[in-house]
PDB file of C-alpha atoms in Angstrom:
ATOM      1  CA  MET A   1     107.004  93.089 101.055  1.00  0.00           C
ATOM      2  CA  ALA A   2     104.967  93.594 103.925  1.00  0.00           C
ATOM      3  CA  PHE A   3     103.991  89.983 103.657  1.00  0.00           C
ATOM      4  CA  TYR A   4     107.710  88.914 103.749  1.00  0.00           C
ATOM      5  CA  GLY A   5     108.663  90.542 106.964  1.00  0.00           C
ATOM      6  CA  GLU A   6     109.365  94.117 105.889  1.00  0.00           C
ATOM      7  CA  PRO A   7     107.538  96.595 108.099  1.00  0.00           C
ATOM      8  CA  GLN A   8     104.703  97.847 106.292  1.00  0.00           C
ATOM      9  CA  PHE A   9     105.295 101.432 107.077  1.00  0.00           C
ATOM     10  CA  SER A  10     108.695 101.435 105.447  1.00  0.00           C
ATOM     11  CA  THR A  11     107.536  99.629 102.137  1.00  0.00           C
ATOM     12  CA  VAL A  12     106.061 100.799  98.983  1.00  0.00           C
ATOM     13  CA  GLY A  13     102.591 100.753  98.881  1.00  0.00           C
ATOM     14  CA  ASP A  14      99.841 103.269  99.926  1.00  0.00           C
ATOM     15  CA  THR A  15     101.522 106.520 101.222  1.00  0.00           C
ATOM     16  CA  PHE A  16     100.765 108.650 104.185  1.00  0.00           C
ATOM     17  CA  ILE A  17     101.915 111.752 105.743  1.00  0.00           C
ATOM     18  CA  VAL A  18     104.581 111.649 108.439  1.00  0.00           C
ATOM     19  CA  GLY A  19     105.033 114.251 111.363  1.00  0.00           C
ATOM     20  CA  CYS A  20     101.267 113.788 112.748  1.00  0.00           C
ATOM     21  CA  GLU A  21      99.017 110.881 113.648  1.00  0.00           C
ATOM     22  CA  PHE A  22      98.684 108.157 111.339  1.00  0.00           C
ATOM     23  CA  GLY A  23      95.303 108.321 109.493  1.00  0.00           C
ATOM     24  CA  LYS A  24      92.668 105.642 110.426  1.00  0.00           C
ATOM     25  CA  SER A  25      92.346 103.969 106.965  1.00  0.00           C
ATOM     26  CA  ILE A  26      96.056 103.208 106.429  1.00  0.00           C
ATOM     27  CA  VAL A  27      96.316  99.660 105.413  1.00  0.00           C
ATOM     28  CA  TYR A  28      97.249  97.299 107.957  1.00  0.00           C
ATOM     29  CA  ARG A  29      97.840 100.606 110.492  1.00  0.00           C
ATOM     30  CA  ASP A  30      96.850  98.721 113.595  1.00  0.00           C
ATOM     31  CA  THR A  31      98.947  95.768 112.928  1.00  0.00           C
ATOM     32  CA  THR A  32     102.185  97.024 111.358  1.00  0.00           C
ATOM     33  CA  PHE A  33     102.897 100.581 112.732  1.00  0.00           C
ATOM     34  CA  HIS A  34     103.818  99.570 116.246  1.00  0.00           C
ATOM     35  CA  ASN A  35     107.547  99.579 115.171  1.00  0.00           C
ATOM     36  CA  ASN A  36     107.403 102.873 113.313  1.00  0.00           C
ATOM     37  CA  PRO A  37     109.445 105.410 115.604  1.00  0.00           C
ATOM     38  CA  ASP A  38     106.935 108.106 115.002  1.00  0.00           C
ATOM     39  CA  ALA A  39     104.343 105.974 116.975  1.00  0.00           C
ATOM     40  CA  THR A  40     106.473 107.000 120.245  1.00  0.00           C
ATOM     41  CA  ASN A  41     107.201 110.601 119.336  1.00  0.00           C
ATOM     42  CA  PRO A  42     104.155 112.621 121.399  1.00  0.00           C
ATOM     43  CA  LYS A  43     104.917 115.465 118.776  1.00  0.00           C
ATOM     44  CA  PHE A  44     103.671 113.406 115.810  1.00  0.00           C
ATOM     45  CA  ASN A  45     100.871 111.744 117.617  1.00  0.00           C
ATOM     46  CA  THR A  46      98.448 114.556 117.414  1.00  0.00           C
ATOM     47  CA  LYS A  47      95.874 115.546 114.638  1.00  0.00           C
ATOM     48  CA  TYR A  48      98.091 118.356 113.166  1.00  0.00           C
ATOM     49  CA  GLY A  49     101.326 116.997 114.568  1.00  0.00           C
ATOM     50  CA  MET A  50     104.187 119.363 113.332  1.00  0.00           C
ATOM     51  CA  TYR A  51     101.991 121.115 110.652  1.00  0.00           C
ATOM     52  CA  GLU A  52      99.323 123.956 110.699  1.00  0.00           C
ATOM     53  CA  PRO A  53      95.761 123.433 109.847  1.00  0.00           C
ATOM     54  CA  ASN A  54      95.136 123.673 105.870  1.00  0.00           C
ATOM     55  CA  CYS A  55      98.985 124.055 105.345  1.00  0.00           C
ATOM     56  CA  GLY A  56      98.583 122.275 101.985  1.00  0.00           C
ATOM     57  CA  LEU A  57      99.760 118.769 100.743  1.00  0.00           C
ATOM     58  CA  SER A  58     102.764 120.374  99.114  1.00  0.00           C
ATOM     59  CA  ASN A  59     103.698 121.235 102.522  1.00  0.00           C
ATOM     60  CA  VAL A  60     103.674 117.997 104.295  1.00  0.00           C
ATOM     61  CA  TYR A  61     106.188 115.266 104.562  1.00  0.00           C
ATOM     62  CA  MET A  62     105.208 112.121 102.826  1.00  0.00           C
ATOM     63  CA  SER A  63     106.213 108.405 103.263  1.00  0.00           C
ATOM     64  CA  TRP A  64     108.525 107.959 100.300  1.00  0.00           C
ATOM     65  CA  GLY A  65     107.350 105.809  97.184  1.00  0.00           C
ATOM     66  CA  HIS A  66     107.363 105.571  93.497  1.00  0.00           C
ATOM     67  CA  ASP A  67     104.635 108.708  93.106  1.00  0.00           C
ATOM     68  CA  GLU A  68     106.925 111.439  94.942  1.00  0.00           C
ATOM     69  CA  TYR A  69     110.063 109.906  93.067  1.00  0.00           C
ATOM     70  CA  MET A  70     108.211 110.299  89.557  1.00  0.00           C
ATOM     71  CA  TYR A  71     107.109 113.615  90.737  1.00  0.00           C
ATOM     72  CA  HIS A  72     110.361 115.045  91.402  1.00  0.00           C
ATOM     73  CA  VAL A  73     111.853 113.346  88.199  1.00  0.00           C
ATOM     74  CA  LEU A  74     109.212 115.062  86.194  1.00  0.00           C
ATOM     75  CA  LYS A  75     109.619 118.463  87.863  1.00  0.00           C
ATOM     76  CA  HIS A  76     113.360 118.434  87.689  1.00  0.00           C
ATOM     77  CA  ASN A  77     113.203 117.560  83.804  1.00  0.00           C
ATOM     78  CA  LYS A  78     110.602 120.498  83.486  1.00  0.00           C
ATOM     79  CA  SER A  79     107.957 118.308  82.351  1.00  0.00           C
ATOM     80  CA  THR A  80     105.168 120.134  80.468  1.00  0.00           C
ATOM     81  CA  LEU A  81     102.440 117.839  82.055  1.00  0.00           C
ATOM     82  CA  PRO A  82      99.658 120.171  83.383  1.00  0.00           C
ATOM     83  CA  GLU A  83      99.460 120.540  87.251  1.00  0.00           C
ATOM     84  CA  GLU A  84      96.514 118.366  87.491  1.00  0.00           C
ATOM     85  CA  GLY A  85      98.814 115.387  85.883  1.00  0.00           C
ATOM     86  CA  LEU A  86     101.579 116.091  88.279  1.00  0.00           C
ATOM     87  CA  TYR A  87      99.072 115.938  91.363  1.00  0.00           C
ATOM     88  CA  MET A  88      97.865 112.649  89.934  1.00  0.00           C
ATOM     89  CA  ILE A  89     101.373 111.217  89.485  1.00  0.00           C
ATOM     90  CA  ARG A  90     102.271 112.589  93.104  1.00  0.00           C
ATOM     91  CA  PHE A  91      99.359 111.577  95.165  1.00  0.00           C
ATOM     92  CA  HIS A  92      97.713 108.611  93.397  1.00  0.00           C
ATOM     93  CA  SER A  93      98.889 106.106  96.168  1.00  0.00           C
ATOM     94  CA  PHE A  94      97.747 108.433  98.990  1.00  0.00           C
ATOM     95  CA  TYR A  95      94.691 106.167  99.417  1.00  0.00           C
ATOM     96  CA  PRO A  96      94.211 107.342 103.161  1.00  0.00           C
ATOM     97  CA  TRP A  97      93.324 110.656 101.622  1.00  0.00           C
ATOM     98  CA  HIS A  98      91.653 110.224  98.459  1.00  0.00           C
ATOM     99  CA  ALA A  99      89.859 106.814  99.211  1.00  0.00           C
ATOM    100  CA  GLY A 100      89.793 106.978 103.174  1.00  0.00           C
ATOM    101  CA  GLY A 101      89.012 110.844 103.981  1.00  0.00           C
ATOM    102  CA  ASP A 102      91.948 110.983 106.300  1.00  0.00           C
ATOM    103  CA  TYR A 103      94.149 114.168 106.359  1.00  0.00           C
ATOM    104  CA  MET A 104      91.372 116.652 104.950  1.00  0.00           C
ATOM    105  CA  HIS A 105      92.359 118.981 107.862  1.00  0.00           C
ATOM    106  CA  LEU A 106      95.759 119.550 106.475  1.00  0.00           C
ATOM    107  CA  CYS A 107      94.404 120.162 102.957  1.00  0.00           C
ATOM    108  CA  SER A 108      94.462 123.355 101.049  1.00  0.00           C
ATOM    109  CA  ASN A 109      91.980 124.614  98.780  1.00  0.00           C
ATOM    110  CA  LYS A 110      94.064 123.681  95.856  1.00  0.00           C
ATOM    111  CA  ASP A 111      94.343 120.266  97.126  1.00  0.00           C
ATOM    112  CA  LEU A 112      90.518 119.796  97.364  1.00  0.00           C
ATOM    113  CA  GLU A 113      90.263 121.292  93.761  1.00  0.00           C
ATOM    114  CA  MET A 114      92.567 118.721  92.535  1.00  0.00           C
ATOM    115  CA  LEU A 115      90.973 115.643  94.410  1.00  0.00           C
ATOM    116  CA  PRO A 116      88.520 114.932  91.646  1.00  0.00           C
ATOM    117  CA  TRP A 117      91.414 114.394  89.229  1.00  0.00           C
ATOM    118  CA  ILE A 118      93.098 111.849  91.521  1.00  0.00           C
ATOM    119  CA  LYS A 119      89.956 110.124  91.918  1.00  0.00           C
ATOM    120  CA  GLU A 120      89.440 109.863  88.234  1.00  0.00           C
ATOM    121  CA  PHE A 121      93.115 108.841  87.542  1.00  0.00           C
ATOM    122  CA  ASN A 122      92.691 106.059  90.184  1.00  0.00           C
ATOM    123  CA  LYS A 123      90.128 104.134  87.939  1.00  0.00           C
ATOM    124  CA  PHE A 124      93.128 103.430  85.980  1.00  0.00           C
ATOM    125  CA  ASP A 125      95.543 102.597  88.563  1.00  0.00           C
ATOM    126  CA  LEU A 126      95.258  99.555  90.964  1.00  0.00           C
ATOM    127  CA  TYR A 127      93.572  96.525  89.663  1.00  0.00           C
ATOM    128  CA  THR A 128      93.377  97.445  86.133  1.00  0.00           C
ATOM    129  CA  LYS A 129      95.878  95.371  84.970  1.00  0.00           C
ATOM    130  CA  LYS A 130      95.169  92.915  82.336  1.00  0.00           C
ATOM    131  CA  GLU A 131      96.843  89.153  82.131  1.00  0.00           C
ATOM    132  CA  LYS A 132      97.444  89.478  78.578  1.00  0.00           C
ATOM    133  CA  ILE A 133     100.533  91.514  77.637  1.00  0.00           C
ATOM    134  CA  PRO A 134      99.931  94.035  75.050  1.00  0.00           C
ATOM    135  CA  ASP A 135     101.859  94.095  71.706  1.00  0.00           C
ATOM    136  CA  ILE A 136     104.815  96.602  72.617  1.00  0.00           C
ATOM    137  CA  GLU A 137     105.463  97.259  68.876  1.00  0.00           C
ATOM    138  CA  ASP A 138     101.839  98.262  68.562  1.00  0.00           C
ATOM    139  CA  ILE A 139     101.273 100.711  71.230  1.00  0.00           C
ATOM    140  CA  MET A 140     105.031 102.291  71.103  1.00  0.00           C
ATOM    141  CA  PRO A 141     104.006 104.954  68.567  1.00  0.00           C
ATOM    142  CA  TYR A 142     101.151 106.337  70.878  1.00  0.00           C
ATOM    143  CA  TYR A 143     103.088 106.396  74.151  1.00  0.00           C
ATOM    144  CA  GLN A 144     106.313 107.547  72.712  1.00  0.00           C
ATOM    145  CA  SER A 145     104.367 110.493  71.135  1.00  0.00           C
ATOM    146  CA  LEU A 146     103.193 111.337  74.561  1.00  0.00           C
ATOM    147  CA  ILE A 147     106.611 110.876  76.386  1.00  0.00           C
ATOM    148  CA  ASP A 148     108.017 113.381  73.347  1.00  0.00           C
ATOM    149  CA  LYS A 149     105.257 115.933  74.085  1.00  0.00           C
ATOM    150  CA  TYR A 150     105.477 115.772  78.163  1.00  0.00           C
ATOM    151  CA  CYS A 151     109.085 114.679  78.766  1.00  0.00           C
ATOM    152  CA  PRO A 152     110.977 115.531  75.704  1.00  0.00           C
ATOM    153  CA  GLY A 153     114.700 114.685  75.438  1.00  0.00           C
ATOM    154  CA  LYS A 154     116.781 112.524  77.801  1.00  0.00           C
ATOM    155  CA  LEU A 155     115.528 112.734  81.481  1.00  0.00           C
ATOM    156  CA  LYS A 156     118.172 113.284  84.110  1.00  0.00           C
TER     157      LYS A 156
END
């Protein structure tokens, strides 16, 4: 969407923390964040911004994206995914953290324990799609069993 005129900071893609200075590894940070209103707010242009050191990623505000949406849908519906799975879903597009090393000063010990899980999941995320579309009928029983196990019933 950023390539079609939408401001990069407000489109789906890499997620980042709001309320503190932008991570240096955010994609297109230097060329597209100039219209982000946080860029001119002195309160949000420091290392910690509105946060305390090591406050934990569960206590910061993130740019909105499909990760956060799916995480909240699963939590709301009382998914039985383990905590590691929920972290992988919530933070897999947070590349400035897990790939760029930004925002480590805001991480709790729990976040650092979960980081290897997110890096492992990332191997199966971006650029892993195949040109040949899989046979849905063939793979449906396997994926339906996972859905039934971790997200039983009708989701709200």
